[in-house]
Coordinates of C-alpha atoms in Angstrom, one line a residue:
M8 CA 0.0 0.0 0.0
T9 CA 1.4 3.4 -1.0
T10 CA 1.2 6.0 1.7
I11 CA 1.7 9.7 2.1
R12 CA 2.8 11.4 5.3
L13 CA 0.6 14.4 6.3
T14 CA -0.6 15.9 9.5
A15 CA -4.2 15.1 10.5
A16 CA -5.2 18.7 9.5
Q17 CA -3.5 18.5 6.2
A18 CA -5.2 15.2 5.5
T19 CA -8.6 16.6 6.4
V20 CA -8.4 19.6 4.0
R21 CA -6.9 17.5 1.2
W22 CA -9.7 14.9 1.6
L23 CA -12.4 17.5 1.7
S24 CA -11.1 19.2 -1.5
V25 CA -11.8 16.1 -3.6
Q26 CA -15.3 15.2 -2.4
M27 CA -17.4 16.0 -5.5
T28 CA -21.0 16.4 -6.5
A29 CA -22.6 14.6 -9.4
E30 CA -22.2 17.9 -11.4
G31 CA -18.4 17.8 -10.9
E32 CA -18.2 20.6 -8.2
R33 CA -16.7 20.4 -4.7
F34 CA -19.4 19.4 -2.3
I35 CA -17.6 21.5 0.4
E36 CA -17.2 24.8 -1.5
G37 CA -14.7 26.2 1.1
V38 CA -14.1 27.0 4.7
W39 CA -15.0 29.9 6.9
A40 CA -12.4 30.4 9.5
I41 CA -11.6 32.5 12.6
F42 CA -8.3 31.2 14.0
G43 CA -7.2 30.9 17.6
H44 CA -4.8 28.8 19.6
G45 CA -7.0 25.7 19.1
N46 CA -6.9 25.7 15.3
V47 CA -4.3 28.2 13.9
A48 CA -1.2 26.0 14.0
G49 CA -3.0 22.8 12.7
L50 CA -5.9 23.6 10.5
G51 CA -4.7 27.1 9.8
E52 CA -1.4 25.9 8.3
A53 CA -3.2 23.2 6.3
L54 CA -5.7 25.6 4.8
E55 CA -3.0 28.1 3.9
G56 CA -1.1 25.3 2.2
I57 CA -4.0 23.9 0.1
G58 CA -4.9 27.3 -1.3
D59 CA -7.5 27.6 -4.0
A60 CA -8.2 23.8 -4.0
L61 CA -10.2 24.5 -0.8
P62 CA -10.5 28.2 -0.3
T63 CA -10.6 29.9 3.1
W64 CA -12.6 33.0 3.9
R65 CA -12.3 35.2 7.0
G66 CA -15.5 36.2 8.9
Q67 CA -16.2 38.4 11.8
N68 CA -18.1 36.1 14.2
E69 CA -18.2 32.3 14.4
Q70 CA -22.0 32.1 14.7
T71 CA -22.7 34.4 11.7
M72 CA -20.0 32.7 9.6
A73 CA -21.9 29.5 10.2
H74 CA -25.1 31.2 9.3
T75 CA -23.6 32.3 6.0
A76 CA -22.6 28.7 5.3
I77 CA -26.1 27.4 6.2
A78 CA -27.8 29.9 4.0
Y79 CA -25.5 28.9 1.1
A80 CA -26.5 25.2 1.6
K81 CA -30.2 26.2 1.8
A82 CA -30.0 28.3 -1.4
R83 CA -28.2 25.4 -3.1
K84 CA -31.0 23.0 -2.1
R85 CA -28.5 21.0 0.0
R86 CA -26.5 20.0 -3.1
R87 CA -23.4 21.8 -1.8
A88 CA -22.2 23.0 1.6
M89 CA -19.5 24.8 3.4
A90 CA -17.3 24.2 6.4
V91 CA -16.6 26.5 9.4
T92 CA -13.7 26.2 11.8
S93 CA -13.1 28.0 15.1
S94 CA -10.8 27.8 18.0
I95 CA -11.8 26.1 21.3
G96 CA -13.8 27.8 24.0
P97 CA -15.9 30.8 23.1
G98 CA -15.2 30.5 19.4
A99 CA -16.6 27.0 19.5
T100 CA -19.6 27.7 21.6
N101 CA -20.5 30.7 19.4
M102 CA -21.3 28.1 16.7
V103 CA -23.7 26.1 18.9
T104 CA -26.6 28.4 18.0
A105 CA -25.9 28.0 14.3
A106 CA -25.7 24.2 14.7
A107 CA -29.1 24.3 16.3
L108 CA -30.4 26.4 13.4
A109 CA -29.0 23.9 10.9
H110 CA -30.4 20.9 12.8
V111 CA -33.9 22.3 13.0
N112 CA -33.9 23.2 9.3
R113 CA -32.3 19.9 8.2
L114 CA -29.4 21.8 6.5
P115 CA -25.8 20.5 6.0
V116 CA -22.9 22.4 7.4
L117 CA -19.5 21.0 8.6
L118 CA -18.4 22.5 11.9
I119 CA -14.8 21.9 12.9
P120 CA -14.1 23.5 16.3
G121 CA -10.7 23.1 17.8
D122 CA -10.7 21.0 21.0
V123 CA -8.5 20.5 24.1
F124 CA -5.3 18.5 24.0
A125 CA -5.9 14.8 23.4
N126 CA -2.8 14.0 25.5
R127 CA -4.2 16.2 28.3
R128 CA -0.7 17.4 29.3
P129 CA -1.4 21.1 29.4
D130 CA -4.7 20.8 31.2
P131 CA -6.4 23.1 31.8
V132 CA -5.4 24.7 28.6
L133 CA -6.5 28.3 27.9
Q134 CA -10.3 28.4 27.4
Q135 CA -10.8 24.8 28.6
V136 CA -14.1 24.1 30.3
E137 CA -13.3 21.5 33.0
D138 CA -15.9 19.0 34.1
F139 CA -15.3 18.1 37.8
D140 CA -16.7 14.6 37.3
D141 CA -15.9 13.6 33.7
G142 CA -12.5 14.0 32.2
T143 CA -13.7 13.3 28.7
V144 CA -16.0 16.3 28.5
S145 CA -15.1 19.6 26.8
A146 CA -17.2 22.7 25.8
N147 CA -17.7 21.0 22.4
D148 CA -20.0 18.5 24.0
C149 CA -22.6 21.3 23.7
F150 CA -22.8 20.4 20.0
R151 CA -24.0 16.8 20.7
P152 CA -27.8 17.5 20.9
V153 CA -27.7 19.9 17.9
S154 CA -25.5 17.8 15.5
R155 CA -26.7 15.0 13.3
Y156 CA -23.3 13.5 13.6
F157 CA -20.7 14.3 16.3
D158 CA -17.2 13.0 16.7
R159 CA -14.1 14.0 18.6
I160 CA -10.9 13.5 16.8
G161 CA -8.3 12.4 19.3
R162 CA -6.1 10.2 17.0
A163 CA -5.2 11.0 13.4
E164 CA -6.4 7.7 12.0
Q165 CA -9.9 8.3 13.3
L166 CA -10.4 10.6 10.3
L167 CA -10.3 7.5 8.0
T168 CA -13.8 6.7 9.2
A169 CA -15.0 10.1 10.6
L170 CA -14.7 12.1 7.4
P171 CA -16.7 9.6 5.3
R172 CA -19.3 9.4 8.0
A173 CA -19.6 13.2 8.1
L174 CA -20.2 13.4 4.3
R175 CA -22.6 10.5 4.4
V176 CA -24.8 12.5 6.9
M177 CA -24.5 15.7 5.0
T178 CA -25.6 14.1 1.7
D179 CA -28.3 11.9 3.2
P180 CA -31.8 13.4 2.4
A181 CA -33.4 11.9 5.5
N182 CA -30.7 12.5 8.1
C183 CA -29.2 15.7 6.6
G184 CA -28.0 18.3 9.1
P185 CA -25.0 19.7 10.8
V186 CA -21.9 17.6 11.5
T187 CA -19.4 18.5 14.2
L188 CA -15.9 17.2 14.2
A189 CA -14.3 18.4 17.4
F190 CA -10.6 18.3 16.5
C191 CA -8.1 18.1 19.4
Q192 CA -5.5 20.7 18.7
D193 CA -2.5 18.5 19.3
T194 CA -4.0 15.8 17.0
Q195 CA -4.4 18.4 14.2
A196 CA -0.6 18.7 14.1
E197 CA 0.3 15.0 14.4
A198 CA 1.6 13.2 11.3
Y199 CA 0.4 9.9 10.0
D200 CA 1.1 7.7 7.0
W201 CA -2.2 7.9 5.0
P202 CA -3.1 5.5 2.2
E203 CA -2.9 7.5 -1.0
A204 CA -6.2 5.8 -2.1
F205 CA -7.9 7.8 0.7
F206 CA -7.4 11.0 -1.3
E207 CA -8.9 9.8 -4.6
P208 CA -11.8 11.9 -5.7
R209 CA -15.2 10.6 -4.7
V210 CA -18.6 11.6 -6.0
W211 CA -21.5 11.9 -3.6
H212 CA -25.0 11.3 -5.0
I213 CA -28.2 12.4 -3.3
R214 CA -30.4 9.4 -3.2
R215 CA -34.2 9.5 -4.1
P216 CA -35.9 6.8 -2.0
E217 CA -39.0 5.4 -3.7
P218 CA -42.3 4.8 -1.8
D219 CA -43.3 1.4 -0.4
A220 CA -46.0 -0.2 -2.5
R221 CA -48.4 -0.7 0.4
E222 CA -48.1 2.8 1.7
L223 CA -48.5 4.2 -1.8
A224 CA -51.7 2.2 -2.4
E225 CA -53.1 3.3 1.0
V226 CA -52.5 7.0 0.3
A227 CA -53.9 6.7 -3.2
D228 CA -57.1 5.3 -1.8
L229 CA -57.3 8.1 0.7
V230 CA -56.9 10.7 -2.0
R231 CA -59.6 9.1 -4.2
G232 CA -62.0 9.0 -1.3
A233 CA -61.4 12.6 -0.2
E234 CA -63.9 15.3 -1.1
R235 CA -61.9 18.3 0.0
P236 CA -58.2 17.5 0.0
V237 CA -55.5 20.1 0.4
I238 CA -51.7 19.9 0.0
V239 CA -49.4 21.5 2.5
C240 CA -46.1 22.3 0.8
G241 CA -43.0 22.2 3.0
G242 CA -39.3 22.9 2.5
G243 CA -38.6 19.3 1.6
T244 CA -40.4 19.9 -1.7
I245 CA -37.7 22.5 -2.6
F246 CA -34.8 20.4 -1.3
S247 CA -36.1 17.5 -3.5
E248 CA -36.3 19.8 -6.5
A249 CA -39.9 18.7 -6.7
E250 CA -41.4 22.0 -7.8
A251 CA -42.4 20.9 -11.3
A252 CA -43.8 17.6 -9.9
L253 CA -45.9 19.5 -7.4
A254 CA -47.3 21.9 -10.0
D255 CA -48.2 19.0 -12.2
F256 CA -49.7 17.0 -9.4
A257 CA -51.9 19.8 -8.1
T258 CA -53.1 20.8 -11.6
R259 CA -53.7 17.3 -12.8
H260 CA -55.7 16.2 -9.7
A261 CA -57.3 19.6 -8.9
I262 CA -55.9 19.7 -5.4
P263 CA -55.1 23.2 -4.0
V264 CA -51.7 23.9 -2.4
V265 CA -51.0 25.9 0.7
E266 CA -47.5 26.8 1.9
T267 CA -45.3 26.7 4.9
Q268 CA -42.5 29.2 5.5
A269 CA -39.9 26.7 4.1
G270 CA -42.1 25.6 1.2
K271 CA -43.1 29.1 0.0
S272 CA -42.0 29.8 -3.6
A273 CA -42.0 26.1 -4.6
L274 CA -44.9 27.3 -6.7
P275 CA -44.9 30.9 -7.8
Q276 CA -47.7 32.9 -6.3
S277 CA -49.0 33.3 -9.9
H278 CA -49.8 29.5 -10.1
P279 CA -53.6 29.1 -10.0
M280 CA -53.4 26.2 -7.5
N281 CA -51.3 28.2 -5.0
F282 CA -53.6 29.6 -2.3
G283 CA -50.9 31.1 -0.2
A284 CA -49.6 30.6 3.3
A285 CA -51.2 28.3 5.8
G286 CA -51.6 28.7 9.6
V287 CA -50.8 31.4 12.1
D288 CA -49.4 33.7 9.4
G289 CA -51.7 32.2 6.7
S290 CA -54.0 33.7 4.1
A291 CA -57.8 33.8 4.5
A292 CA -58.0 31.6 1.3
A293 CA -55.5 29.0 2.5
N294 CA -56.8 28.7 6.0
A295 CA -60.4 28.3 4.8
L296 CA -59.2 25.4 2.7
C297 CA -57.4 23.9 5.7
E298 CA -60.3 24.3 8.0
Q299 CA -62.6 22.5 5.6
A300 CA -60.2 19.8 4.4
D301 CA -61.1 16.2 5.0
L302 CA -57.6 15.1 3.8
V303 CA -54.5 17.1 4.6
I304 CA -51.5 15.9 2.4
G305 CA -48.2 17.1 3.8
V306 CA -45.3 17.1 1.3
G307 CA -41.9 17.6 2.8
T308 CA -43.2 19.4 5.9
R309 CA -42.4 19.0 9.6
F310 CA -46.0 20.3 10.5
Q311 CA -44.5 23.0 12.7
D312 CA -47.0 24.8 15.0
F313 CA -47.1 28.0 12.9
T314 CA -48.3 25.8 9.9
T315 CA -50.9 23.9 11.9
G316 CA -52.2 26.8 14.0
S317 CA -50.9 24.7 17.0
W318 CA -53.0 21.9 15.6
S319 CA -56.3 23.8 15.7
L320 CA -56.4 24.7 12.0
F321 CA -57.3 21.3 10.4
S322 CA -60.6 21.1 12.2
A323 CA -63.0 19.3 9.9
P324 CA -64.7 16.3 11.6
G325 CA -63.0 13.1 10.7
R326 CA -60.2 14.7 8.7
R327 CA -57.2 12.5 7.9
L328 CA -53.6 13.4 7.7
V329 CA -51.1 12.1 5.1
S330 CA -47.3 12.9 5.2
L331 CA -45.1 12.4 2.2
N332 CA -41.6 12.8 3.7
V333 CA -38.2 11.3 3.2
Q334 CA -37.6 11.2 6.9
P335 CA -39.8 8.6 8.7
F336 CA -39.7 10.7 11.9
D337 CA -41.5 13.5 10.2
A338 CA -43.8 11.2 8.1
A339 CA -45.3 9.6 11.2
K340 CA -46.1 12.8 13.2
H341 CA -49.5 13.1 14.8
G342 CA -50.7 9.7 13.6
A343 CA -50.3 10.6 9.9
V344 CA -50.5 7.9 7.3
S345 CA -46.9 7.8 6.2
L346 CA -45.6 7.8 2.6
V347 CA -41.9 7.6 3.2
A348 CA -40.1 8.7 0.0
D349 CA -38.4 11.4 -1.8
A350 CA -40.9 14.2 -2.4
R351 CA -40.4 14.3 -6.2
V352 CA -40.5 10.6 -6.7
G353 CA -43.4 10.3 -4.2
L354 CA -45.5 12.8 -6.1
E355 CA -44.8 11.3 -9.4
K356 CA -45.6 7.7 -8.2
L357 CA -48.8 8.9 -6.4
S358 CA -49.9 10.7 -9.6
Q359 CA -49.4 7.6 -11.6
A360 CA -51.5 5.6 -9.1
L361 CA -54.3 8.2 -9.2
G362 CA -54.5 8.2 -13.0
D363 CA -57.1 10.6 -14.2
H364 CA -58.7 11.2 -10.8
R365 CA -59.6 14.8 -10.0
A366 CA -61.0 16.3 -6.8
A367 CA -63.6 19.0 -6.8
E368 CA -62.3 22.2 -8.2
P369 CA -61.2 24.6 -5.4
D370 CA -62.9 28.0 -5.2
A371 CA -60.8 30.2 -7.4
A372 CA -62.7 33.3 -6.3
S373 CA -61.4 33.0 -2.7
R374 CA -57.8 33.1 -4.1
T375 CA -58.6 36.1 -6.3
D376 CA -60.2 37.9 -3.5
W377 CA -57.3 37.2 -1.2
L378 CA -54.7 38.5 -3.7
A379 CA -56.8 41.6 -4.3
R380 CA -56.8 42.2 -0.5
V381 CA -53.0 41.8 -0.4
D382 CA -52.6 44.4 -3.1
R383 CA -54.8 46.9 -1.2
H384 CA -53.0 46.3 2.1
C385 CA -49.6 46.7 0.6
A386 CA -50.5 49.7 -1.6
A387 CA -48.6 53.0 -1.2
P388 CA -50.2 55.3 1.4
S389 CA -52.6 57.9 0.1
P390 CA -51.3 61.5 -0.2
E391 CA -53.1 62.6 3.0
R392 CA -51.3 59.9 5.0
T393 CA -47.8 60.3 3.7
N394 CA -46.8 62.1 6.9
Q395 CA -47.5 59.0 8.9
L396 CA -44.9 56.2 9.5
P397 CA -45.4 53.4 6.9
T398 CA -46.4 49.9 8.0
D399 CA -44.4 46.7 7.3
A400 CA -47.0 45.8 4.7
Q401 CA -46.4 49.0 2.8
V402 CA -42.7 48.4 2.9
I403 CA -43.3 44.9 1.5
G404 CA -45.5 46.4 -1.2
A405 CA -42.8 48.9 -2.2
V406 CA -40.2 46.2 -2.6
Q407 CA -42.7 43.9 -4.4
R408 CA -43.4 46.7 -7.0
A409 CA -39.7 47.3 -7.5
S410 CA -38.8 43.6 -7.7
T411 CA -38.3 41.4 -10.8
E412 CA -38.5 37.7 -11.5
R413 CA -34.9 37.4 -10.2
T414 CA -35.7 38.9 -6.8
V415 CA -35.4 36.7 -3.7
A416 CA -36.9 38.0 -0.4
L417 CA -34.8 36.8 2.6
C418 CA -35.6 37.1 6.3
A419 CA -35.5 35.2 9.6
A420 CA -37.1 36.7 12.7
G421 CA -39.4 39.4 14.1
T422 CA -42.4 40.8 12.4
M423 CA -41.3 40.4 8.8
P424 CA -41.4 36.6 8.5
G425 CA -45.1 36.5 9.2
A426 CA -45.8 39.5 7.0
L427 CA -43.7 38.2 4.1
K428 CA -45.3 34.7 4.3
L429 CA -48.7 36.3 4.2
L430 CA -48.0 39.1 1.7
W431 CA -45.0 38.5 -0.5
Q432 CA -45.8 37.2 -4.0
P433 CA -42.7 35.4 -5.2
S434 CA -41.6 34.0 -8.4
Q435 CA -40.5 30.4 -8.2
G436 CA -37.5 30.2 -5.8
G437 CA -38.0 33.9 -4.8
Y438 CA -38.2 33.3 -1.1
H439 CA -35.6 32.4 1.5
M440 CA -36.8 32.2 5.1
E441 CA -35.1 30.8 8.1
Y442 CA -38.1 30.2 10.4
G443 CA -37.4 26.8 11.7
F444 CA -35.2 28.3 14.5
S445 CA -36.3 31.9 13.8
C446 CA -32.9 33.1 14.7
M447 CA -32.4 36.8 15.1
G448 CA -29.1 37.8 13.5
Y449 CA -29.3 35.3 10.6
E450 CA -30.4 37.9 8.1
L451 CA -27.3 39.7 7.0
A452 CA -25.1 36.6 7.1
G453 CA -27.8 34.7 5.4
A454 CA -28.0 37.3 2.6
L455 CA -24.2 36.9 2.1
G456 CA -24.6 33.1 1.9
A457 CA -27.6 33.2 -0.4
K458 CA -25.9 35.6 -2.8
L459 CA -22.8 33.5 -2.9
A460 CA -25.0 30.5 -3.8
L461 CA -27.2 32.3 -6.3
P462 CA -25.1 35.1 -7.9
E463 CA -27.6 35.4 -10.7
R464 CA -30.5 36.3 -8.3
E465 CA -31.2 39.6 -6.6
I466 CA -31.2 39.1 -2.8
V467 CA -33.3 41.5 -0.8
C468 CA -32.8 41.1 2.9
F469 CA -35.5 42.3 5.3
V470 CA -34.2 42.9 8.8
G471 CA -35.6 44.8 11.8
D472 CA -33.6 47.1 13.9
G473 CA -33.6 44.5 16.7
S474 CA -32.1 41.7 14.6
Y475 CA -29.6 44.2 13.0
M476 CA -28.4 45.2 16.5
M477 CA -27.8 41.5 17.4
A478 CA -25.6 40.6 14.5
N479 CA -24.5 42.9 11.7
S480 CA -20.7 42.3 11.3
E481 CA -20.8 40.0 8.2
L482 CA -21.9 43.1 6.4
A483 CA -18.3 44.1 6.5
T484 CA -17.3 40.7 5.1
A485 CA -19.7 41.2 2.2
V486 CA -18.2 44.6 1.5
M487 CA -14.7 43.2 1.6
R488 CA -15.6 40.3 -0.8
R489 CA -17.7 42.6 -3.0
V490 CA -20.9 40.5 -2.6
P491 CA -23.8 42.8 -3.5
F492 CA -27.3 42.4 -1.9
T493 CA -29.9 44.9 -0.7
V494 CA -30.8 45.2 3.0
V495 CA -34.2 46.9 3.9
L496 CA -33.8 47.8 7.5
T497 CA -37.1 48.6 9.1
D498 CA -36.6 50.7 12.3
N499 CA -39.5 50.5 14.7
R500 CA -37.3 51.3 17.7
G501 CA -37.4 48.0 19.5
Y502 CA -38.8 44.5 19.3
G503 CA -42.1 45.4 17.7
C504 CA -43.2 41.8 17.0
I505 CA -42.9 40.6 20.5
N506 CA -44.4 43.8 21.8
R507 CA -47.6 43.0 19.8
L508 CA -47.6 39.4 21.1
Q509 CA -47.1 40.6 24.6
K510 CA -50.2 42.9 24.3
H511 CA -52.2 40.2 22.5
T512 CA -51.7 37.8 25.4
G513 CA -53.0 40.3 27.9
G514 CA -49.7 41.8 29.1
A515 CA -48.7 45.4 29.3
P516 CA -46.1 46.8 26.9
F517 CA -42.9 46.0 28.8
N518 CA -39.2 45.8 27.9
N519 CA -39.6 45.4 24.1
L520 CA -39.9 48.8 22.5
Y521 CA -37.2 51.2 23.8
V522 CA -40.0 53.5 25.1
D523 CA -41.2 50.8 27.4
S524 CA -37.8 49.8 28.7
R525 CA -36.0 50.9 31.9
I526 CA -33.4 53.2 30.3
E527 CA -32.1 56.6 31.2
A528 CA -32.2 58.0 27.6
Q529 CA -34.0 57.0 24.5
P530 CA -31.5 55.8 21.9
E531 CA -30.7 57.7 18.7
I532 CA -29.1 55.0 16.6
D533 CA -28.0 56.2 13.2
F534 CA -28.2 53.0 11.2
V535 CA -27.1 54.7 8.0
Q536 CA -23.9 55.9 9.5
H537 CA -23.3 52.5 11.1
A538 CA -23.7 50.5 7.9
G539 CA -21.8 53.1 6.0
S540 CA -18.9 52.8 8.4
M541 CA -18.5 49.2 7.4
G542 CA -18.3 50.1 3.7
A543 CA -21.9 49.5 2.6
H544 CA -23.8 52.0 0.5
A545 CA -26.2 53.2 3.2
V546 CA -29.2 55.6 2.7
K547 CA -32.3 56.6 4.5
A548 CA -35.6 56.2 2.6
E549 CA -37.9 59.2 3.1
G550 CA -41.0 57.2 2.4
I551 CA -42.5 54.4 0.4
A552 CA -42.0 56.0 -3.0
D553 CA -38.4 56.8 -2.2
L554 CA -37.9 53.2 -1.0
E555 CA -39.1 51.9 -4.4
R556 CA -36.6 54.1 -6.2
L557 CA -33.7 53.1 -3.9
I558 CA -34.4 49.4 -4.4
A559 CA -34.1 49.8 -8.2
E560 CA -30.9 51.8 -7.9
A561 CA -29.2 49.2 -5.7
R562 CA -29.1 46.7 -8.5
D563 CA -26.2 48.4 -10.2
R564 CA -23.8 48.2 -7.3
D565 CA -21.0 45.8 -6.6
R566 CA -21.3 45.9 -2.8
P567 CA -24.2 45.7 -0.3
T568 CA -26.8 48.5 -0.1
V569 CA -28.5 49.2 3.2
I570 CA -31.8 51.2 3.0
V571 CA -33.1 52.3 6.4
I572 CA -36.8 53.2 6.7
D573 CA -38.7 54.2 9.9
T574 CA -41.8 52.1 10.4
D575 CA -44.9 52.0 12.7
P576 CA -44.5 49.2 15.3
A577 CA -48.2 48.9 15.9
P578 CA -50.0 47.2 12.9
G579 CA -49.4 43.5 12.4
P580 CA -49.6 41.5 9.2
G581 CA -52.8 39.8 10.3
E582 CA -54.7 43.1 9.9
A583 CA -54.7 42.3 6.2
G584 CA -57.1 39.4 7.0
G585 CA -56.1 35.8 7.5
G586 CA -54.0 34.5 10.4
H587 CA -54.9 31.9 13.0
W588 CA -54.5 31.1 16.7
W589 CA -51.1 30.3 18.0
D590 CA -50.6 28.5 21.3
V591 CA -48.7 30.9 23.5
A592 CA -49.5 30.2 27.2
V593 CA -51.3 32.9 29.0
P594 CA -50.9 33.2 32.8
E595 CA -53.5 31.2 34.7
V596 CA -53.5 33.8 37.5
G597 CA -53.4 37.4 36.3
R598 CA -53.3 40.7 38.0
T599 CA -55.3 42.7 35.4
P600 CA -58.6 42.3 33.5
T601 CA -56.7 42.1 30.2
I602 CA -54.8 39.0 31.3
E603 CA -58.0 37.4 32.7
A604 CA -59.8 38.0 29.3
A605 CA -56.8 36.7 27.4
R606 CA -56.7 33.6 29.5
E607 CA -60.4 33.0 28.8
G608 CA -59.8 33.3 25.1
Y609 CA -56.8 31.0 25.4
L610 CA -58.8 28.3 27.0
Q611 CA -61.4 28.5 24.3
S612 CA -58.8 28.1 21.6
L613 CA -57.2 25.2 23.5
S614 CA -60.4 23.3 23.3
R615 CA -60.3 23.5 19.5
Q616 CA -56.9 21.7 19.2
N617 CA -57.0 18.4 17.3
L618 CA -53.8 16.7 18.3
V619 CA -54.5 13.2 16.9
N620 CA -56.2 11.8 13.9

């Protein structure tokens, strides 16, 4: 056997550089890195040495670097991914939030935090977290519950099995998610005689599992017997590249489609069978279909509580639940009849089994009425109201009118996710939402990752002032790398979304908007100057018409544009019509009549939950 002598770190990056997709691209596009004593001498040296064969990029924060990598994988439909390395200690634990985000959203990212010395000689090494009762524990054990695969590399030869296992998980459609390889820093630098065959290029294929014949027949019978079926389109539809199959299935069998946050834009809003968003942030047309449905067909969805109205939305007596999902865990939720398969293959096989069967045509008028209501709600303010702060809906309307077929709306947390799901009318693929973890601070890093993945698309990132304040530093990275995208920063002077939820559940406005917080002076944050200081083109929109103009002008730049606009924190997206109950527990004992009234309404809504079939 011919061998080559390399350090464990050199072997790692060399192996990663030759793991290929079926299209002939590197599966791991490159590595985001912030170096410290736990990875600079090992992985740092190896990454510098391999150069463009596995490029390294410098970020500003370990969490947001990982968010960028995750957004890249999401935009690439899990067909490609990135790696992120940090030192031990705070650098590593900064990435735990990102790992949880990737885990919830079933997205591949390779996290390589440095770890303590395998030989334990320097213990306690700088930044080492010592467990008084377990000598095998380090801070990186925090990654275990939020990783789909976790391994600690304490001997060089462990990589011979650990690296293939990592890629197996990242390319598995059912078990896909974050992988953590905690890499002991002395092990990174140790040499080993590696088999040369280990470094031969390997192609990783994303499998498409076919449905079980018995499950397929059972689901086909349920569809034939349903009078009012509805399809709930989840993110797995997009990851499976099943958009065309879904459009064909819905049209051929006359079954309307409603959307989750992750599934939105699998069908363009213009498709006649797309009735819009379902659930808490759902449209009146979609939620009416869901309430009346006698068969709910989930395609690639986790049936998260926003989609199901905390399981009070699908309320028709005797309704049945079907779940087409590549992951058996998701396919069996809430007693669903499982159809375990790749979404695209499952839809195609189910359509073949149904033949010419068609359900009753859905009420097209409800869809038309809903879209007309959206247009009215998102319209520019009338001349006599231009002196008032615009609503989030009016901001969305302005961006919508300035958008093109190439525009992708991106967001993650706060008011805008619900408003965008309800009101944004995307082209196919024109929506990128991180709402599985709803992580404040994802937005700017996510926009960077999405643009790197989709350079031909126009990325418009919606972010509130609260999320911007949490994590904005990768804006500087985007400037340095000349990655252009547009940020619409809505400033409502605090956490407007949670302020509304607080009041809706009977509470008094408290500690969300700055005006309701215990502070000595109201802040005067100049977001234009702040973004401009990092090198972005930053401007203040003087109103809705000005915002439309600035969105169009941003397309010609080679760096990020940040457009700040003051907004009204009071109106919520549900005021456009639509929406549904969400289970947020109200205090059983309250001090005020508003809490007592909210509790009474809460109990009434609880009684409508339908948790099992």
